[in-house]
Structures are given as C-alpha cells and as structure tokens.
Short mmCIF file of C-alpha atoms in Angstrom, two decimals:
data_model
loop_
_atom_site.label_atom_id
_atom_site.label_comp_id
_atom_site.label_asym_id
_atom_site.label_seq_id
_atom_site.Cartn_x
_atom_site.Cartn_y
_atom_site.Cartn_z
CA UNK A 1 73.42 12.33 -42.90
CA UNK A 2 71.21 15.40 -43.29
CA UNK A 3 70.59 16.56 -46.85
CA UNK A 4 71.86 20.04 -47.77
CA UNK A 5 68.94 22.44 -47.85
CA UNK A 6 69.53 23.64 -51.38
CA UNK A 7 68.53 20.39 -52.94
CA UNK A 8 66.36 19.06 -50.19
CA UNK A 9 62.89 18.12 -51.41
CA UNK A 10 61.05 20.81 -49.47
CA UNK A 11 57.58 19.28 -49.92
CA UNK A 12 55.87 16.62 -51.98
CA UNK A 13 54.41 17.58 -55.33
CA UNK A 14 51.63 15.05 -55.71
CA UNK A 15 49.94 16.08 -58.92
CA UNK A 16 46.47 15.83 -57.45
CA UNK A 17 47.18 18.15 -54.51
CA UNK A 18 50.10 20.24 -55.59
CA UNK A 19 52.45 20.93 -52.80
CA UNK A 20 55.86 21.91 -54.10
CA UNK A 21 59.26 20.36 -54.33
CA UNK A 22 62.48 21.61 -55.79
CA UNK A 23 66.20 21.56 -55.44
CA UNK A 24 68.35 24.61 -55.97
CA UNK A 25 72.04 24.68 -56.83
CA UNK A 26 74.38 26.86 -58.86
CA UNK A 27 75.59 26.39 -62.41
CA UNK A 28 77.45 28.30 -65.08
CA UNK A 29 75.82 31.44 -66.51
CA UNK A 30 73.68 31.00 -69.61
CA UNK A 31 74.26 32.92 -72.83
CA UNK A 32 70.97 34.78 -72.62
CA UNK A 33 70.97 35.70 -68.91
CA UNK A 34 67.52 34.20 -68.43
CA UNK A 35 68.42 33.33 -64.86
CA UNK A 36 71.03 33.87 -62.21
CA UNK A 37 73.51 30.97 -62.28
CA UNK A 38 76.80 32.53 -61.29
CA UNK A 39 77.45 31.79 -57.61
CA UNK A 40 80.43 29.49 -57.03
CA UNK A 41 80.12 26.36 -54.91
CA UNK A 42 81.91 26.32 -51.56
CA UNK A 43 85.17 24.42 -51.19
CA UNK A 44 84.79 21.35 -48.97
CA UNK A 45 87.50 19.28 -47.31
CA UNK A 46 85.30 16.16 -47.38
CA UNK A 47 82.99 14.90 -50.14
CA UNK A 48 79.74 16.83 -49.93
CA UNK A 49 76.96 17.66 -52.33
CA UNK A 50 77.26 21.23 -51.06
CA UNK A 51 80.45 21.43 -53.14
CA UNK A 52 78.71 20.38 -56.35
CA UNK A 53 77.25 22.67 -58.99
CA UNK A 54 74.72 20.10 -60.18
CA UNK A 55 72.75 17.06 -59.10
CA UNK A 56 70.72 14.40 -60.91
CA UNK A 57 68.12 12.17 -59.26
CA UNK A 58 66.19 8.98 -59.93
CA UNK A 59 63.89 6.74 -57.91
CA UNK A 60 64.57 3.01 -57.73
CA UNK A 61 61.75 0.52 -58.24
CA UNK A 62 61.44 0.11 -54.46
CA UNK A 63 60.97 3.84 -53.91
CA UNK A 64 64.48 4.79 -52.78
CA UNK A 65 65.68 8.16 -54.06
CA UNK A 66 69.19 8.12 -55.55
CA UNK A 67 71.24 11.17 -56.49
CA UNK A 68 74.56 11.65 -58.24
CA UNK A 69 76.83 14.69 -58.20
CA UNK A 70 80.47 15.59 -58.74
CA UNK A 71 83.08 17.38 -56.63
CA UNK A 72 86.87 17.57 -56.70
CA UNK A 73 87.20 15.40 -59.85
CA UNK A 74 85.09 12.55 -58.51
CA UNK A 75 81.51 11.42 -59.07
CA UNK A 76 79.47 10.33 -56.03
CA UNK A 77 76.12 8.72 -55.31
CA UNK A 78 73.86 8.89 -52.27
CA UNK A 79 70.47 7.40 -51.44
CA UNK A 80 67.49 8.43 -49.36
CA UNK A 81 64.66 6.28 -48.01
CA UNK A 82 62.61 9.27 -46.80
CA UNK A 83 62.13 11.30 -49.99
CA UNK A 84 65.25 13.41 -49.58
CA UNK A 85 65.03 14.37 -45.91
CA UNK A 86 68.15 12.36 -45.10
CA UNK A 87 70.84 10.81 -47.29
CA UNK A 88 73.36 8.02 -46.91
CA UNK A 89 77.08 8.77 -46.83
CA UNK A 90 78.52 9.53 -50.29
CA UNK A 91 79.95 6.60 -52.27
CA UNK A 92 82.69 7.40 -54.78
CA UNK A 93 82.11 6.15 -58.32
CA UNK A 94 85.50 6.82 -59.98
CA UNK A 95 88.41 5.86 -57.71
CA UNK A 96 90.89 7.71 -59.92
CA UNK A 97 90.36 11.45 -60.15
CA UNK A 98 89.48 12.86 -63.56
CA UNK A 99 88.10 16.14 -64.86
CA UNK A 100 84.38 15.50 -64.53
CA UNK A 101 82.14 17.97 -66.35
CA UNK A 102 79.33 19.10 -64.06
CA UNK A 103 77.74 22.39 -64.97
CA UNK A 104 74.49 23.52 -66.48
CA UNK A 105 72.96 20.95 -68.80
CA UNK A 106 76.12 18.82 -68.91
CA UNK A 107 76.22 16.82 -65.68
CA UNK A 108 76.57 13.23 -64.40
CA UNK A 109 73.46 11.10 -65.03
CA UNK A 110 71.94 8.22 -63.08
CA UNK A 111 69.64 5.33 -64.02
CA UNK A 112 68.46 2.28 -62.08
CA UNK A 113 66.94 -1.02 -63.20
CA UNK A 114 64.42 -3.36 -61.60
CA UNK A 115 67.21 -5.52 -60.14
CA UNK A 116 68.72 -2.65 -58.15
CA UNK A 117 71.68 -2.09 -60.46
CA UNK A 118 72.83 1.54 -60.71
CA UNK A 119 74.23 3.13 -63.86
CA UNK A 120 76.23 6.37 -63.92
CA UNK A 121 77.48 8.32 -66.93
CA UNK A 122 79.34 11.59 -67.24
CA UNK A 123 81.51 13.66 -69.57
CA UNK A 124 85.26 13.72 -69.03
CA UNK A 125 86.82 17.04 -70.01
CA UNK A 126 90.01 16.67 -72.06
CA UNK A 127 91.16 20.23 -71.48
CA UNK A 128 90.71 21.40 -75.07
CA UNK A 129 87.75 23.64 -75.90
CA UNK A 130 84.56 21.48 -75.82
CA UNK A 131 86.62 18.25 -76.09
CA UNK A 132 85.63 15.29 -73.97
CA UNK A 133 84.84 11.59 -73.63
CA UNK A 134 81.68 9.88 -72.37
CA UNK A 135 82.39 7.77 -69.29
CA UNK A 136 80.31 5.00 -67.72
CA UNK A 137 80.30 2.96 -64.52
CA UNK A 138 77.79 0.64 -62.86
CA UNK A 139 77.08 -0.90 -59.49
CA UNK A 140 75.66 -4.40 -59.10
CA UNK A 141 75.69 -4.42 -55.30
CA UNK A 142 73.18 -1.70 -54.54
CA UNK A 143 75.58 1.22 -54.72
CA UNK A 144 78.22 -0.13 -52.32
CA UNK A 145 80.87 -0.16 -55.05
CA UNK A 146 81.23 0.71 -58.73
CA UNK A 147 83.03 -0.79 -61.70
CA UNK A 148 86.12 0.88 -63.14
CA UNK A 149 84.90 3.59 -65.53
CA UNK A 150 85.00 2.85 -69.25
CA UNK A 151 84.94 5.22 -72.22
CA UNK A 152 81.80 4.73 -74.28
CA UNK A 153 82.72 6.68 -77.41
CA UNK A 154 84.65 4.68 -80.04
CA UNK A 155 86.29 7.75 -81.54
CA UNK A 156 89.15 8.71 -79.21
CA UNK A 157 90.16 11.89 -81.00
CA UNK A 158 90.33 15.04 -78.90
CA UNK A 159 86.94 16.29 -80.06
CA UNK A 160 83.57 16.88 -78.46
CA UNK A 161 81.81 13.88 -76.93
CA UNK A 162 79.47 15.15 -74.24
CA UNK A 163 75.88 15.87 -73.16
CA UNK A 164 75.24 12.16 -72.68
CA UNK A 165 71.84 10.62 -72.00
CA UNK A 166 71.11 7.06 -70.87
CA UNK A 167 68.57 4.29 -71.32
CA UNK A 168 69.02 0.81 -69.88
CA UNK A 169 69.55 -1.84 -72.56
CA UNK A 170 69.25 -5.60 -72.60
CA UNK A 171 72.63 -6.51 -71.09
CA UNK A 172 72.66 -3.93 -68.32
CA UNK A 173 75.78 -2.08 -69.38
CA UNK A 174 78.07 -5.12 -69.52
CA UNK A 175 79.18 -4.03 -72.98
CA UNK A 176 78.32 -1.49 -75.66
CA UNK A 177 77.62 -1.86 -79.36
CA UNK A 178 79.79 0.14 -81.76
CA UNK A 179 78.75 3.78 -81.84
CA UNK A 180 76.16 4.67 -84.47
CA UNK A 181 75.43 8.20 -85.62
CA UNK A 182 71.74 9.02 -85.45
CA UNK A 183 71.95 12.55 -86.82
CA UNK A 184 74.54 15.08 -87.87
CA UNK A 185 74.37 18.82 -87.16
CA UNK A 186 73.23 18.54 -83.56
CA UNK A 187 73.50 21.55 -81.28
CA UNK A 188 76.70 20.67 -79.43
CA UNK A 189 76.00 22.24 -76.03
CA UNK A 190 72.35 21.48 -75.35
CA UNK A 191 71.16 18.49 -73.36
CA UNK A 192 69.65 15.42 -74.98
CA UNK A 193 66.67 13.63 -73.49
CA UNK A 194 66.06 9.88 -73.74
CA UNK A 195 62.83 8.14 -72.77
CA UNK A 196 61.48 4.61 -73.22
CA UNK A 197 58.37 4.02 -75.34
CA UNK A 198 55.65 1.53 -74.43
CA UNK A 199 57.22 -1.07 -76.75
CA UNK A 200 60.48 -0.82 -74.73
CA UNK A 201 62.49 1.01 -77.37
CA UNK A 202 64.41 4.28 -76.90
CA UNK A 203 63.17 7.68 -78.01
CA UNK A 204 65.73 10.50 -78.22
CA UNK A 205 65.08 14.21 -78.66
CA UNK A 206 67.56 17.06 -79.07
CA UNK A 207 68.05 20.56 -80.47
CA UNK A 208 68.95 20.13 -84.13
CA UNK A 209 70.72 22.53 -86.49
CA UNK A 210 68.49 22.58 -89.56
CA UNK A 211 69.37 24.18 -92.90
CA UNK A 212 70.07 27.89 -92.67
CA UNK A 213 71.28 27.75 -89.07
CA UNK A 214 67.80 27.09 -87.64
CA UNK A 215 68.06 25.53 -84.15
CA UNK A 216 64.73 23.85 -83.47
CA UNK A 217 64.06 20.39 -82.06
CA UNK A 218 64.04 16.88 -83.49
CA UNK A 219 63.11 13.39 -82.32
CA UNK A 220 63.97 9.82 -83.28
CA UNK A 221 62.18 6.69 -82.13
CA UNK A 222 64.00 3.38 -82.45
CA UNK A 223 62.23 0.43 -84.09
CA UNK A 224 64.45 -1.86 -82.01
CA UNK A 225 67.46 -1.16 -79.79
CA UNK A 226 69.80 -0.99 -82.80
CA UNK A 227 67.65 0.67 -85.47
CA UNK A 228 66.67 4.35 -85.37
CA UNK A 229 63.70 5.46 -87.43
CA UNK A 230 63.60 8.62 -89.53
CA UNK A 231 64.11 11.92 -87.75
CA UNK A 232 60.95 13.90 -86.97
CA UNK A 233 60.86 17.64 -86.40
CA UNK A 234 59.30 18.94 -83.18
CA UNK A 235 58.04 22.52 -83.41
CA UNK A 236 58.52 25.08 -86.17
CA UNK A 237 59.82 28.18 -84.39
CA UNK A 238 62.63 28.69 -86.94
CA UNK A 239 65.05 30.11 -84.40
CA UNK A 240 68.13 31.22 -86.33
CA UNK A 241 71.13 31.73 -84.06
CA UNK A 242 74.87 31.34 -84.63
CA UNK A 243 75.56 30.49 -80.99
CA UNK A 244 74.66 27.75 -78.57
CA UNK A 245 71.37 28.33 -76.73
CA UNK A 246 72.33 26.09 -73.76
CA UNK A 247 68.70 24.95 -73.73
CA UNK A 248 67.89 21.33 -74.53
CA UNK A 249 64.38 19.81 -74.59
CA UNK A 250 62.54 17.71 -72.03
CA UNK A 251 60.62 14.53 -72.88
CA UNK A 252 58.35 12.19 -70.92
CA UNK A 253 56.38 9.23 -72.29
CA UNK A 254 53.21 8.13 -70.49
CA UNK A 255 52.11 4.55 -69.87
CA UNK A 256 49.60 5.03 -72.72
CA UNK A 257 52.51 5.91 -75.05
CA UNK A 258 51.76 9.62 -75.35
CA UNK A 259 54.94 11.68 -75.86
CA UNK A 260 55.05 14.94 -73.89
CA UNK A 261 57.78 17.41 -74.91
CA UNK A 262 58.84 20.84 -73.65
CA UNK A 263 61.43 23.25 -75.02
CA UNK A 264 62.72 26.82 -75.20
CA UNK A 265 62.93 29.10 -78.22
CA UNK A 266 63.93 32.70 -78.79
CA UNK A 267 62.81 33.03 -82.41
CA UNK A 268 61.68 36.42 -83.68
CA UNK A 269 57.96 35.64 -83.57
CA UNK A 270 57.87 32.62 -81.25
CA UNK A 271 59.63 33.24 -77.96
CA UNK A 272 59.59 31.48 -74.62
CA UNK A 273 58.68 27.98 -73.50
CA UNK A 274 56.60 25.52 -75.49
CA UNK A 275 54.76 22.24 -74.84
CA UNK A 276 53.30 19.72 -77.28
CA UNK A 277 52.22 16.09 -77.19
CA UNK A 278 52.16 13.25 -79.72
CA UNK A 279 49.84 10.24 -79.76
CA UNK A 280 51.45 8.53 -82.75
CA UNK A 281 55.01 7.86 -81.59
CA UNK A 282 56.32 11.31 -82.47
CA UNK A 283 55.18 11.40 -86.09
CA UNK A 284 52.89 14.34 -85.39
CA UNK A 285 52.63 16.74 -82.45
CA UNK A 286 49.82 18.91 -81.18
CA UNK A 287 49.91 22.65 -81.79
CA UNK A 288 52.63 23.90 -79.41
CA UNK A 289 51.38 25.68 -76.30
CA UNK A 290 53.38 28.73 -75.28
CA UNK A 291 53.79 29.16 -71.51
CA UNK A 292 55.90 31.01 -68.95
CA UNK A 293 56.84 34.66 -68.56
CA UNK A 294 59.52 36.90 -70.03
CA UNK A 295 62.43 35.35 -68.13
CA UNK A 296 61.32 31.72 -68.41
CA UNK A 297 63.86 28.99 -69.22
CA UNK A 298 64.84 25.33 -68.78
CA UNK A 299 61.47 23.54 -68.66
CA UNK A 300 61.14 19.90 -67.62
CA UNK A 301 58.19 17.52 -67.86
CA UNK A 302 57.08 14.33 -66.07
CA UNK A 303 54.03 12.07 -66.36
CA UNK A 304 52.12 9.70 -64.11
CA UNK A 305 49.09 8.08 -65.72
CA UNK A 306 46.96 10.90 -67.13
CA UNK A 307 48.76 13.43 -64.95
CA UNK A 308 51.43 15.69 -66.50
CA UNK A 309 53.55 18.25 -64.66
CA UNK A 310 55.86 20.91 -66.06
CA UNK A 311 58.33 22.99 -64.07
CA UNK A 312 60.61 25.79 -65.18
CA UNK A 313 62.55 28.72 -63.80
CA UNK A 314 62.00 32.43 -64.33
CA UNK A 315 64.39 35.30 -63.59
CA UNK A 316 63.15 38.89 -63.36
CA UNK A 317 66.56 40.50 -62.91
CA UNK A 318 66.51 39.98 -59.16
CA UNK A 319 64.57 36.86 -58.19
CA UNK A 320 64.69 33.30 -59.47
CA UNK A 321 61.30 31.61 -59.22
CA UNK A 322 60.42 27.96 -59.75
CA UNK A 323 57.04 27.65 -61.45
CA UNK A 324 54.63 24.79 -62.07
CA UNK A 325 51.66 23.93 -64.26
CA UNK A 326 49.68 20.66 -64.14
CA UNK A 327 47.34 18.71 -66.37
CA UNK A 328 45.01 15.90 -65.29
CA UNK A 329 43.88 14.99 -68.82
CA UNK A 330 47.12 14.02 -70.57
CA UNK A 331 48.08 17.55 -71.57
CA UNK A 332 44.83 18.78 -73.10
CA UNK A 333 44.11 21.40 -70.41
CA UNK A 334 46.37 23.02 -67.82
CA UNK A 335 46.24 24.82 -64.50
CA UNK A 336 47.43 28.40 -64.16
CA UNK A 337 51.16 28.80 -63.35
CA UNK A 338 52.02 28.85 -59.67
CA UNK A 339 55.26 29.87 -57.98
CA UNK A 340 56.41 27.01 -55.76
CA UNK A 341 59.83 28.35 -54.73
CA UNK A 342 61.85 31.54 -55.08
CA UNK A 343 65.28 32.90 -54.16
CA UNK A 344 67.63 35.75 -54.94
CA UNK A 345 70.53 33.29 -55.03
CA UNK A 346 71.87 31.27 -57.95
CA UNK A 347 69.95 28.15 -58.89
CA UNK A 348 70.35 24.96 -60.86
CA UNK A 349 67.94 24.01 -63.63
CA UNK A 350 64.82 22.25 -62.28
CA UNK A 351 63.71 18.73 -63.09
CA UNK A 352 60.99 16.28 -62.06
CA UNK A 353 61.14 12.63 -61.01
CA UNK A 354 58.46 10.08 -60.13
CA UNK A 355 58.40 7.07 -57.82
CA UNK A 356 55.31 5.65 -59.53
CA UNK A 357 52.98 7.09 -56.89
CA UNK A 358 53.66 10.83 -57.15
CA UNK A 359 55.73 13.33 -59.07
CA UNK A 360 58.48 15.20 -57.22
#
C-alpha cells in the first residue's frame, strides 16, 4: 500500500550528510497564528491516513517504522519496512468507535518494546469543553490485533485528562499503578514529553504555570519508576499569558545521559525557539540558545550518539517551511538553519525519530 505523499519520508536525514525528511499534515489553528494549520482533511470511505489530521511514528528495534493515526472515531496502526515508502494495510486498534482526539499537540501516541509489543495511547473526548479520558491498548502479536482499550485515569469525573505521553514500564502495560500527581498548575493544552534516562527511569517535561501566571517549562526525573524527584525549572523566559500557548517542549536524552530540550516562548524580552542541554540529570541547564525566525514554532529534538538534530516550522504569512539545524558535538555548536521542505498548504507539527542508525 503506497504511503500518502504528505507524510511520506521524502528523503533520509542522516545527521552526518543531511538530506531531508518530513511529513506534512493538517491540524487545528494555533492561538498565535505562527503557522497555517487550517485545511480540513478529506472524507474517506475506507480507513486511510489521508483522512487523519495527525500522525505519530516510532521505529521498532528491528528497524520497522510504525505509525498511528485516527480517522472516523477509530485509531489505526500501519508499518513500513522501507523507511516509509510503502505501508501495510491499516489495523484498527479500538473496535468500538469513540471520539478520539487527534489534532495539534493532542494526538494518539505509539511506543514499541524490544519484544515487538506495540503500545498505543490516546485521549477520548467526553464532549464537554476540554473534558476527556486517557485510553490505552496494546498488541502482543506484532500489530495483528489489539487489546480492548482501557481507561488509564483513576478519576472518572468529566474533567480534563489529556495530552498523554508514554514510557514503557516493567510489566509492559498489563496493569497500571494508581495515578500519582507529579505537579499541579500544568498548562492544560500543551504536549508533555517523556524520555528514558540512562538509568532506565522516566524523565518528564512540560509547560508549567508558575506563580504570577508565568508559563515556562519544568522537568522531573524519577528516582525509580514510582518516585518522582523534585521539579526543576527549565529556562527563565517569564512568559506571562492568560491563555494556552499550544506549544509544549521537546526532550531527547543521549546514550551518555545528556538531556537536550527545546521549547517556544513569546515573553516580552525572550521570544522564539530555545535550546538547552543538561549534563547532570536536569538539575542545571546550559544557557538557552535562541534559534529560528519570526514565525518559528513547534520545535522537536532527537539524538544519536554525539549527534543532535532540531527541526521546527516557520510561517511567513504565505509559506510554511520546515527547517533544520544539526550538532555533531552534543549540542555545543550548531550548523546554520537550512530549509528542508516548504509548502503553501497546511502542515502538521514536525517531529524526529531514530532507528539507531540515522535520524529521520
């Protein structure tokens, strides 16, 4: 089955010899009009990723590319053995239709483990404003079938549970511990990012609402899978805003345990995209590096050894461009920005994945 062109990997982005890759889809408009996101998806009679506003991707340990997307109240997965040139037929995750949230930074997520098990999570819309549940399903037969979805959140009130992020725990999703609050006053419509540290514990970063309505970023590293450490602040832009920015951070942790984080701010004196790294498990970060142009938004970061790549989108009022910078020394120095794709059509937010040999 041929992959739709708008999220076909158009070329390989090997960090050492940067060709470009990107997928482009449409999502809901952002509050600040940093990019064009307003084109509706086509209506399809049969399941097709062309009818989805968003997609998420992950490589398996054997190099197979897996994607998940939602259309017509169902979540689907597909796989590709040729880096996105062709995809398998869609496999439905939830047999019973439900209102799957799939727009902007709130979309179905996918993770895979070393045994070939596939894990899918998404937000179920309850119809009330911002109200939802976190749903989860897994496949233990290589994506041929999926378990009946379960609700992860303990609190079943009609309130906001959304913007989920996954890490694979010890029992592979067979059961979940009781929910534990890590932090209050979290920006309720910005994505979270979860990564795994070298000691195999989760690290979570998010946009936090600090005292005075400041919406900057925070990070928590777990000391074990049940115990979060103290919250650390990432960046000091002091962006005061009484609205949701719709911009969550990106986080990647290298095999040498260096944390690489990217984010957006629109503070009075510190605007645009920022990057910083930490060599002490998030306790301290380097001086943030400002990058990107006037219409830059939604950065994402990925690592491979000493290599680090950052992509983001920029909108100039007419064109959406996908831009890239690279570092070969763990984030200390960077290449100049290069445009690797552009369109006048609506686009999805960019992200990077790695198969252990290259970054895509």
